mmCIF file of C-alpha atoms in Angstrom:
data_model
loop_
_atom_site.group_PDB
_atom_site.id
_atom_site.type_symbol
_atom_site.label_atom_id
_atom_site.label_comp_id
_atom_site.label_asym_id
_atom_site.label_seq_id
_atom_site.Cartn_x
_atom_site.Cartn_y
_atom_site.Cartn_z
ATOM 1 C CA MET A 11 12.795 9.792 -17.460
ATOM 2 C CA PRO A 12 15.637 7.672 -18.440
ATOM 3 C CA ALA A 13 14.588 4.341 -19.802
ATOM 4 C CA THR A 14 16.626 2.303 -17.418
ATOM 5 C CA HIS A 15 14.948 4.281 -14.342
ATOM 6 C CA ARG A 16 11.308 3.295 -16.071
ATOM 7 C CA THR A 17 12.141 -0.480 -16.574
ATOM 8 C CA LEU A 18 13.730 -1.297 -13.214
ATOM 9 C CA PRO A 19 10.744 -0.079 -10.682
ATOM 10 C CA ARG A 20 8.217 -2.256 -13.167
ATOM 11 C CA LYS A 21 10.001 -5.309 -12.611
ATOM 12 C CA LEU A 22 10.245 -4.382 -8.908
ATOM 13 C CA ALA A 23 6.844 -3.075 -8.239
ATOM 14 C CA ALA A 24 4.885 -5.145 -10.959
ATOM 15 C CA ALA A 25 6.312 -8.268 -9.329
ATOM 16 C CA GLY A 26 5.463 -7.061 -5.972
ATOM 17 C CA ALA A 27 8.521 -6.085 -4.830
ATOM 18 C CA LEU A 28 8.920 -3.848 -1.885
ATOM 19 C CA LEU A 29 10.732 -0.406 -2.643
ATOM 20 C CA LEU A 30 14.289 -0.540 -1.440
ATOM 21 C CA THR A 31 17.290 -1.921 -3.313
ATOM 22 C CA ALA A 32 20.921 -2.440 -2.495
ATOM 23 C CA ALA A 33 21.727 1.386 -3.113
ATOM 24 C CA THR A 34 19.929 2.077 0.089
ATOM 25 C CA ILE A 35 22.595 1.821 2.104
ATOM 26 C CA ALA A 36 24.674 4.254 0.070
ATOM 27 C CA ALA A 37 21.566 6.719 0.020
ATOM 28 C CA LEU A 38 21.577 6.968 4.071
ATOM 29 C CA ALA A 39 23.466 10.003 4.236
ATOM 30 C CA PRO A 40 21.533 12.042 1.702
ATOM 31 C CA ALA A 41 18.380 10.688 3.278
ATOM 32 C CA THR A 42 19.653 12.371 6.404
ATOM 33 C CA ALA A 43 19.455 15.670 4.744
ATOM 34 C CA LEU A 44 16.377 15.095 3.129
ATOM 35 C CA ALA A 45 14.676 14.179 6.379
ATOM 36 C CA ALA A 46 15.899 17.635 7.722
ATOM 37 C CA GLU A 47 14.077 19.738 5.086
ATOM 38 C CA GLN A 48 10.373 20.446 5.360
ATOM 39 C CA ASP A 49 8.788 19.185 2.415
ATOM 40 C CA SER A 50 5.204 20.222 0.586
ATOM 41 C CA VAL A 51 2.372 18.308 -1.045
ATOM 42 C CA THR A 52 2.663 17.165 -4.776
ATOM 43 C CA THR A 53 -0.587 16.065 -6.296
ATOM 44 C CA HIS A 54 -1.739 14.108 -9.376
ATOM 45 C CA THR A 55 -4.990 13.950 -11.099
ATOM 46 C CA GLY A 56 -6.841 10.292 -11.433
ATOM 47 C CA ALA A 57 -10.034 9.469 -12.845
ATOM 48 C CA THR A 58 -12.324 12.583 -12.949
ATOM 49 C CA THR A 59 -14.962 11.350 -15.484
ATOM 50 C CA ALA A 60 -17.889 8.714 -15.799
ATOM 51 C CA GLN A 61 -16.231 7.533 -18.814
ATOM 52 C CA GLU A 62 -13.037 7.018 -17.273
ATOM 53 C CA ARG A 63 -14.017 5.643 -14.086
ATOM 54 C CA SER A 64 -16.108 2.809 -16.272
ATOM 55 C CA ARG A 65 -13.260 2.018 -18.386
ATOM 56 C CA ILE A 66 -10.952 1.420 -15.224
ATOM 57 C CA ASP A 67 -13.916 -0.717 -13.665
ATOM 58 C CA THR A 68 -13.866 -2.983 -16.750
ATOM 59 C CA TYR A 69 -10.365 -2.950 -17.232
ATOM 60 C CA TRP A 70 -9.838 -4.985 -13.845
ATOM 61 C CA THR A 71 -11.529 -8.238 -14.482
ATOM 62 C CA PRO A 72 -10.932 -11.266 -12.346
ATOM 63 C CA THR A 73 -7.769 -12.713 -14.042
ATOM 64 C CA ARG A 74 -6.380 -9.133 -14.632
ATOM 65 C CA MET A 75 -6.229 -9.026 -10.896
ATOM 66 C CA LYS A 76 -5.122 -12.335 -10.281
ATOM 67 C CA LEU A 77 -1.979 -11.724 -12.430
ATOM 68 C CA ALA A 78 -1.338 -8.197 -11.181
ATOM 69 C CA GLY A 79 2.438 -8.414 -10.117
ATOM 70 C CA ALA A 80 3.400 -11.073 -12.213
ATOM 71 C CA VAL A 81 6.738 -10.206 -14.352
ATOM 72 C CA VAL A 82 5.610 -12.406 -17.748
ATOM 73 C CA PRO A 83 1.892 -12.259 -16.954
ATOM 74 C CA GLU A 84 1.520 -13.767 -20.313
ATOM 75 C CA ILE A 85 3.156 -17.274 -19.464
ATOM 76 C CA THR A 86 2.141 -17.045 -15.677
ATOM 77 C CA PRO A 87 -0.707 -19.386 -14.254
ATOM 78 C CA VAL A 88 -3.347 -17.909 -12.922
ATOM 79 C CA PRO A 89 -2.913 -18.634 -9.135
ATOM 80 C CA GLU A 90 -5.619 -20.888 -7.839
ATOM 81 C CA ASP A 91 -8.215 -19.833 -4.999
ATOM 82 C CA ASP A 92 -6.823 -19.644 -1.192
ATOM 83 C CA ASP A 93 -9.974 -21.416 0.279
ATOM 84 C CA THR A 94 -8.503 -21.146 3.977
ATOM 85 C CA PRO A 95 -11.859 -21.393 6.144
ATOM 86 C CA ASP A 96 -12.974 -18.333 7.832
ATOM 87 C CA ASP A 97 -12.877 -18.504 11.733
ATOM 88 C CA PRO A 98 -15.319 -16.283 13.561
ATOM 89 C CA ARG A 99 -13.524 -16.615 16.721
ATOM 90 C CA PRO A 100 -11.629 -13.246 17.568
ATOM 91 C CA LEU A 101 -7.885 -13.572 17.716
ATOM 92 C CA PRO A 102 -6.410 -13.372 21.203
ATOM 93 C CA ALA A 103 -5.362 -9.814 21.885
ATOM 94 C CA ASN A 104 -1.503 -9.305 21.657
ATOM 95 C CA THR A 105 -0.860 -12.578 20.001
ATOM 96 C CA PRO A 106 2.480 -12.676 17.995
ATOM 97 C CA ASP A 107 1.779 -13.845 14.508
ATOM 98 C CA PRO A 108 4.435 -13.916 11.894
ATOM 99 C CA GLY A 109 2.408 -14.272 8.973
ATOM 100 C CA ALA A 110 -0.859 -16.001 8.513
ATOM 101 C CA VAL A 111 -4.236 -15.573 6.162
ATOM 102 C CA TRP A 112 -6.460 -13.186 8.129
ATOM 103 C CA THR A 113 -9.337 -15.256 8.686
ATOM 104 C CA HIS A 114 -11.245 -13.354 11.579
ATOM 105 C CA GLY A 115 -13.530 -11.093 9.780
ATOM 106 C CA GLY A 116 -14.126 -7.719 11.393
ATOM 107 C CA ALA A 117 -13.348 -3.966 9.866
ATOM 108 C CA ALA A 118 -9.981 -5.001 8.649
ATOM 109 C CA ASP A 119 -11.719 -7.097 6.385
ATOM 110 C CA ARG A 120 -13.848 -4.465 4.956
ATOM 111 C CA ASN A 121 -11.240 -1.400 4.592
ATOM 112 C CA ILE A 122 -8.228 -2.960 3.844
ATOM 113 C CA GLY A 123 -7.664 -4.109 0.250
ATOM 114 C CA ARG A 124 -5.702 -4.458 -2.614
ATOM 115 C CA LEU A 125 -4.643 -1.468 -4.554
ATOM 116 C CA PHE A 126 -4.146 -2.082 -8.468
ATOM 117 C CA PHE A 127 -2.393 -0.076 -11.107
ATOM 118 C CA THR A 128 -0.815 -0.075 -14.407
ATOM 119 C CA PHE A 129 2.985 1.073 -14.907
ATOM 120 C CA SER A 130 3.739 3.295 -17.901
ATOM 121 C CA ASP A 131 5.174 0.288 -20.032
ATOM 122 C CA GLY A 132 1.779 -1.180 -19.732
ATOM 123 C CA TYR A 133 2.227 -3.935 -16.983
ATOM 124 C CA ASP A 134 0.097 -4.280 -13.981
ATOM 125 C CA GLY A 135 0.957 -4.240 -10.305
ATOM 126 C CA SER A 136 -0.549 -4.082 -7.038
ATOM 127 C CA CYS A 137 0.105 -2.913 -3.344
ATOM 128 C CA THR A 138 -2.063 -2.371 -0.327
ATOM 129 C CA ALA A 139 -4.005 0.386 1.020
ATOM 130 C CA THR A 140 -6.483 1.519 3.600
ATOM 131 C CA VAL A 141 -9.613 3.506 4.175
ATOM 132 C CA VAL A 142 -9.052 6.039 6.978
ATOM 133 C CA THR A 143 -11.244 8.258 8.778
ATOM 134 C CA SER A 144 -11.449 11.525 7.142
ATOM 135 C CA ALA A 145 -13.741 14.338 6.616
ATOM 136 C CA ASN A 146 -14.687 13.509 2.995
ATOM 137 C CA ARG A 147 -15.186 10.068 3.843
ATOM 138 C CA SER A 148 -13.155 9.374 0.663
ATOM 139 C CA THR A 149 -9.264 9.101 1.961
ATOM 140 C CA LEU A 150 -6.960 6.175 1.692
ATOM 141 C CA VAL A 151 -3.107 5.733 2.845
ATOM 142 C CA THR A 152 -0.685 3.664 0.809
ATOM 143 C CA ALA A 153 3.285 3.645 0.057
ATOM 144 C CA ALA A 154 4.200 6.509 -2.253
ATOM 145 C CA HIS A 155 6.338 4.017 -4.502
ATOM 146 C CA CYS A 156 3.013 2.447 -5.038
ATOM 147 C CA LEU A 157 1.845 5.383 -6.699
ATOM 148 C CA ARG A 158 5.069 6.679 -8.567
ATOM 149 C CA GLY A 159 8.866 7.055 -9.042
ATOM 150 C CA VAL A 160 11.151 9.946 -8.336
ATOM 151 C CA GLY A 161 11.080 12.430 -11.153
ATOM 152 C CA ALA A 162 8.995 15.636 -12.645
ATOM 153 C CA PRO A 163 5.409 15.618 -11.057
ATOM 154 C CA THR A 164 3.910 16.713 -14.785
ATOM 155 C CA ALA A 165 5.753 13.598 -16.424
ATOM 156 C CA ASP A 166 3.051 11.183 -17.352
ATOM 157 C CA ASP A 167 5.803 8.298 -17.049
ATOM 158 C CA THR A 168 6.207 9.238 -13.397
ATOM 159 C CA TRP A 169 2.829 8.135 -12.138
ATOM 160 C CA ARG A 170 1.022 4.907 -12.209
ATOM 161 C CA HIS A 171 -2.329 4.419 -14.184
ATOM 162 C CA ASN A 172 -5.491 2.713 -13.918
ATOM 163 C CA LEU A 173 -5.586 2.935 -9.990
ATOM 164 C CA TYR A 174 -8.261 1.030 -8.446
ATOM 165 C CA PHE A 175 -8.641 -0.139 -5.044
ATOM 166 C CA VAL A 176 -10.806 -3.448 -4.268
ATOM 167 C CA PRO A 177 -11.447 -3.357 -0.412
ATOM 168 C CA GLY A 178 -11.685 -6.765 1.218
ATOM 169 C CA TYR A 179 -10.360 -8.424 -2.308
ATOM 170 C CA ARG A 180 -10.185 -12.132 -2.152
ATOM 171 C CA ASN A 181 -9.363 -14.641 -4.968
ATOM 172 C CA GLY A 182 -10.117 -12.280 -7.946
ATOM 173 C CA THR A 183 -13.478 -10.995 -6.496
ATOM 174 C CA LYS A 184 -14.633 -7.662 -5.438
ATOM 175 C CA PRO A 185 -17.188 -8.174 -2.277
ATOM 176 C CA LEU A 186 -17.683 -4.646 -1.593
ATOM 177 C CA GLY A 187 -16.920 -3.391 -5.281
ATOM 178 C CA GLY A 188 -14.136 -1.413 -6.665
ATOM 179 C CA PHE A 189 -13.313 2.175 -6.588
ATOM 180 C CA SER A 190 -11.288 4.242 -9.206
ATOM 181 C CA ILE A 191 -9.155 6.764 -7.590
ATOM 182 C CA ARG A 192 -10.004 10.583 -8.229
ATOM 183 C CA THR A 193 -6.744 12.283 -7.134
ATOM 184 C CA MET A 194 -3.626 11.340 -5.152
ATOM 185 C CA ALA A 195 -0.711 13.209 -3.542
ATOM 186 C CA THR A 196 2.989 12.149 -2.174
ATOM 187 C CA SER A 197 5.678 13.973 -0.612
ATOM 188 C CA SER A 198 7.472 16.718 -3.115
ATOM 189 C CA ARG A 199 10.760 14.843 -2.385
ATOM 190 C CA TRP A 200 9.544 12.403 -4.914
ATOM 191 C CA ASP A 201 9.757 15.245 -7.518
ATOM 192 C CA ALA A 202 13.739 15.022 -7.575
ATOM 193 C CA ALA A 203 15.434 14.535 -10.547
ATOM 194 C CA PRO A 204 16.227 10.753 -10.943
ATOM 195 C CA GLY A 205 19.892 11.168 -11.841
ATOM 196 C CA THR A 206 20.519 13.087 -8.613
ATOM 197 C CA THR A 207 17.964 11.569 -5.656
ATOM 198 C CA THR A 208 16.891 7.584 -5.602
ATOM 199 C CA SER A 209 13.464 6.286 -4.616
ATOM 200 C CA ASP A 210 15.641 4.460 -1.974
ATOM 201 C CA ALA A 211 16.748 7.871 -0.490
ATOM 202 C CA VAL A 212 13.485 9.482 -0.324
ATOM 203 C CA ALA A 213 11.830 6.592 1.295
ATOM 204 C CA VAL A 214 14.593 6.390 3.904
ATOM 205 C CA ALA A 215 14.013 9.768 4.716
ATOM 206 C CA GLY A 216 10.663 8.997 5.826
ATOM 207 C CA HIS A 217 8.769 10.198 2.918
ATOM 208 C CA ASP A 218 7.074 6.958 1.455
ATOM 209 C CA ALA A 219 3.584 7.770 2.700
ATOM 210 C CA ALA A 220 1.010 8.763 0.300
ATOM 211 C CA VAL A 221 -2.645 9.165 -0.149
ATOM 212 C CA LEU A 222 -5.398 8.587 -2.181
ATOM 213 C CA VAL A 223 -8.955 10.124 -2.795
ATOM 214 C CA ALA A 224 -11.486 7.498 -3.863
ATOM 215 C CA ASN A 225 -14.354 7.791 -6.439
ATOM 216 C CA PRO A 226 -17.816 7.253 -5.310
ATOM 217 C CA SER A 227 -19.077 3.790 -5.982
ATOM 218 C CA ALA A 228 -21.328 3.187 -8.958
ATOM 219 C CA GLU A 229 -24.483 3.806 -6.725
ATOM 220 C CA GLY A 230 -22.849 7.117 -5.744
ATOM 221 C CA ARG A 231 -21.834 6.015 -2.239
ATOM 222 C CA ARG A 232 -18.663 7.418 -0.741
ATOM 223 C CA ILE A 233 -16.163 4.499 0.072
ATOM 224 C CA ALA A 234 -16.072 5.009 3.718
ATOM 225 C CA ASP A 235 -19.596 4.865 3.994
ATOM 226 C CA VAL A 236 -19.398 1.295 2.020
ATOM 227 C CA THR A 237 -16.428 0.043 3.950
ATOM 228 C CA GLY A 238 -16.075 1.774 7.327
ATOM 229 C CA SER A 239 -12.620 3.191 8.253
ATOM 230 C CA GLN A 240 -9.376 2.702 10.093
ATOM 231 C CA ARG A 241 -8.362 5.694 12.594
ATOM 232 C CA ILE A 242 -5.166 7.285 11.600
ATOM 233 C CA ALA A 243 -2.460 9.223 13.929
ATOM 234 C CA PHE A 244 0.787 10.957 13.327
ATOM 235 C CA THR A 245 2.920 10.033 16.550
ATOM 236 C CA GLU A 246 6.323 9.253 17.720
ATOM 237 C CA PRO A 247 6.966 5.484 17.338
ATOM 238 C CA ALA A 248 7.473 3.705 20.816
ATOM 239 C CA GLU A 249 9.999 0.670 20.664
ATOM 240 C CA GLY A 250 7.981 -2.628 21.747
ATOM 241 C CA GLU A 251 4.517 -1.126 21.028
ATOM 242 C CA PHE A 252 2.576 -3.885 19.692
ATOM 243 C CA ILE A 253 1.646 -3.583 16.034
ATOM 244 C CA HIS A 254 -0.607 -5.321 13.798
ATOM 245 C CA THR A 255 0.149 -5.323 9.761
ATOM 246 C CA PHE A 256 -1.844 -6.305 6.891
ATOM 247 C CA GLY A 257 -1.231 -6.649 3.262
ATOM 248 C CA TYR A 258 -1.679 -8.700 0.066
ATOM 249 C CA PRO A 259 1.684 -9.943 -0.631
ATOM 250 C CA LYS A 260 2.125 -12.209 -3.994
ATOM 251 C CA ASP A 261 5.668 -13.471 -4.400
ATOM 252 C CA ARG A 262 4.143 -16.634 -5.698
ATOM 253 C CA LEU A 263 3.122 -15.358 -9.052
ATOM 254 C CA ASN A 264 6.999 -15.088 -9.593
ATOM 255 C CA ASN A 265 8.518 -17.509 -7.341
ATOM 256 C CA ALA A 266 7.005 -21.151 -6.829
ATOM 257 C CA ALA A 267 8.505 -21.614 -3.604
ATOM 258 C CA ALA A 268 6.934 -18.761 -2.084
ATOM 259 C CA LEU A 269 4.045 -18.536 0.566
ATOM 260 C CA TYR A 270 1.526 -16.304 -0.807
ATOM 261 C CA ALA A 271 0.210 -15.519 -4.387
ATOM 262 C CA GLY A 272 -2.015 -12.231 -3.328
ATOM 263 C CA SER A 273 -5.093 -14.176 -3.253
ATOM 264 C CA ARG A 274 -6.029 -13.320 0.268
ATOM 265 C CA MET A 275 -5.299 -10.814 2.770
ATOM 266 C CA ILE A 276 -2.309 -11.634 5.573
ATOM 267 C CA HIS A 277 -1.680 -10.604 8.906
ATOM 268 C CA CYS A 278 1.185 -10.188 11.146
ATOM 269 C CA ALA A 279 1.660 -8.852 14.592
ATOM 270 C CA GLY A 280 4.433 -8.120 17.306
ATOM 271 C CA PRO A 281 6.396 -5.510 18.684
ATOM 272 C CA ALA A 282 8.056 -2.595 16.704
ATOM 273 C CA ARG A 283 11.604 -2.105 16.327
ATOM 274 C CA PRO A 284 13.639 0.509 14.407
ATOM 275 C CA GLY A 285 15.598 -0.584 11.497
ATOM 276 C CA PRO A 286 19.359 -0.688 12.251
ATOM 277 C CA LYS A 287 20.341 0.593 9.218
ATOM 278 C CA ALA A 288 17.694 2.967 8.485
ATOM 279 C CA PRO A 289 16.113 3.990 11.927
ATOM 280 C CA LEU A 290 13.338 6.110 10.379
ATOM 281 C CA LEU A 291 11.478 2.830 9.400
ATOM 282 C CA TRP A 292 10.254 0.781 12.349
ATOM 283 C CA GLY A 293 9.258 -3.185 11.686
ATOM 284 C CA GLU A 294 7.669 -6.075 13.171
ATOM 285 C CA PRO A 295 8.381 -9.806 12.542
ATOM 286 C CA CYS A 296 6.422 -10.640 9.739
ATOM 287 C CA THR A 297 6.972 -13.127 6.488
ATOM 288 C CA MET A 298 4.991 -10.497 4.225
ATOM 289 C CA GLY A 299 7.041 -9.388 0.970
ATOM 290 C CA HIS A 300 6.244 -8.564 -2.321
ATOM 291 C CA GLY A 301 2.778 -6.612 -2.795
ATOM 292 C CA ALA A 302 2.583 -5.784 0.998
ATOM 293 C CA SER A 303 3.806 -2.082 0.220
ATOM 294 C CA GLY A 304 1.435 0.550 1.395
ATOM 295 C CA GLY A 305 -0.160 -1.933 4.022
ATOM 296 C CA PRO A 306 -1.113 -0.461 7.405
ATOM 297 C CA HIS A 307 0.865 -0.811 10.382
ATOM 298 C CA LEU A 308 -1.882 -0.457 13.101
ATOM 299 C CA ALA A 309 -1.390 0.288 17.021
ATOM 300 C CA ARG A 310 -4.279 -0.405 19.432
ATOM 301 C CA PHE A 311 -5.757 -2.942 17.186
ATOM 302 C CA ASP A 312 -8.789 -4.758 18.772
ATOM 303 C CA PRO A 313 -9.218 -8.124 17.132
ATOM 304 C CA ARG A 314 -12.694 -8.364 18.116
ATOM 305 C CA THR A 315 -13.717 -5.630 16.079
ATOM 306 C CA GLY A 316 -10.850 -5.431 13.524
ATOM 307 C CA THR A 317 -10.164 -1.849 14.020
ATOM 308 C CA GLY A 318 -7.198 -0.237 15.250
ATOM 309 C CA THR A 319 -5.238 2.912 14.415
ATOM 310 C CA VAL A 320 -2.919 3.499 11.351
ATOM 311 C CA VAL A 321 0.481 4.842 12.310
ATOM 312 C CA GLY A 322 2.459 3.464 9.623
ATOM 313 C CA VAL A 323 2.558 1.860 5.774
ATOM 314 C CA THR A 324 4.889 -1.038 4.862
ATOM 315 C CA THR A 325 7.887 0.140 2.664
ATOM 316 C CA THR A 326 10.505 -3.000 2.979
ATOM 317 C CA THR A 327 12.029 -5.979 4.568
ATOM 318 C CA ASP A 328 14.817 -6.622 6.617
ATOM 319 C CA GLU A 329 16.961 -7.865 3.528
ATOM 320 C CA LEU A 330 17.921 -4.239 3.463
ATOM 321 C CA VAL A 331 17.368 -2.395 6.573
ATOM 322 C CA GLY A 332 18.769 -5.175 8.824
ATOM 323 C CA GLY A 333 17.391 -6.539 12.243
ATOM 324 C CA PRO A 334 16.279 -9.973 12.650
ATOM 325 C CA ALA A 335 15.272 -12.174 9.684
ATOM 326 C CA GLY A 336 11.648 -11.910 8.675
ATOM 327 C CA THR A 337 11.107 -8.249 9.522
ATOM 328 C CA LEU A 338 8.405 -6.121 7.693
ATOM 329 C CA TYR A 339 9.452 -2.340 8.157
ATOM 330 C CA ALA A 340 7.028 0.550 7.554
ATOM 331 C CA THR A 341 7.475 4.476 7.251
ATOM 332 C CA ARG A 342 5.852 5.405 10.276
ATOM 333 C CA LEU A 343 3.331 8.435 9.803
ATOM 334 C CA GLY A 344 4.740 11.989 10.863
ATOM 335 C CA ASP A 345 4.519 15.661 9.750
ATOM 336 C CA SER A 346 5.235 14.964 6.092
ATOM 337 C CA ALA A 347 2.217 12.553 6.166
ATOM 338 C CA HIS A 348 -0.016 14.788 8.297
ATOM 339 C CA ARG A 349 0.222 17.368 5.345
ATOM 340 C CA LEU A 350 -0.899 14.663 3.129
ATOM 341 C CA TYR A 351 -3.911 13.686 5.061
ATOM 342 C CA ASP A 352 -4.907 17.053 5.663
ATOM 343 C CA TRP A 353 -4.918 17.972 2.045
ATOM 344 C CA ALA A 354 -6.725 14.712 0.942
ATOM 345 C CA GLN A 355 -9.452 14.919 3.541
ATOM 346 C CA THR A 356 -10.506 18.271 2.168
ATOM 347 C CA ARG A 357 -11.142 17.031 -1.604
ATOM 348 C CA PRO A 358 -13.971 17.185 -3.117
ATOM 349 C CA VAL A 359 -15.479 13.910 -4.433
#
């Protein structure tokens, strides 16, 4: 993979940036062709030995997790803890929320978490992922651009390393433990040569969903038995449908004026609308940005229990897709994501 291609995603994703760049608009035409062609499942092996699992668990210290996504972690101050008090009262149903720390507990506080990884150049980054109901009780969904760039699936620097999921992450702690990743999969559209296809084009064509299979906990428990899970569906979006989304944005690691440093999970809610410049992406009003990638967009969310149905994963913002300022856009889960999910839930753990 060319050095320029390897460096750019690190600066974007390690800083917590969402995927799409200014090249997105130019990529819309080829993306339409990509969307029309059926893809297949491309897989990659993660941590399969006890030694590797232990190494990854040790690697992700509290300080390393807090700084994941800093462009220059060597000189970036460790962010202070976010001590926003919890509120046991449920959020009223269908209450619009442009962005705030989630303080209402429930299932979302247990089965959504921060997904950590290391780029091939050695810098760390993070996204968001969700445990979903599955046959193997070990399947998570996130964004494909959190796991890899475009390129040959056999090339080591195509994929992220040290993948580690911390459900309910809060202020550098692992409330329910941490889980290394056994295997993962994306659409085969990501296998394109970097010189001919951009990550932007693949995502805009609706292929930014990805799946992970988590290793059991140190005590041998499958992740869904520890965290519970969110439902998942692969349905057509409906304009105006009320959607809740969650994520771990961390712009403040690199911009002191930004709202969030990745310390707590953020919640947004509102009616879904298609992106004017990328109609395959659907978004809701939300102030989240860098680091929210891969976070769930949930339909039929019940604020009393914190459960809903994952129908999309965060990909980008209005800056590149258009629409009202402060909109967070998701890749909605369709046939391509369904193939990935079917593969993941049948993996042994």
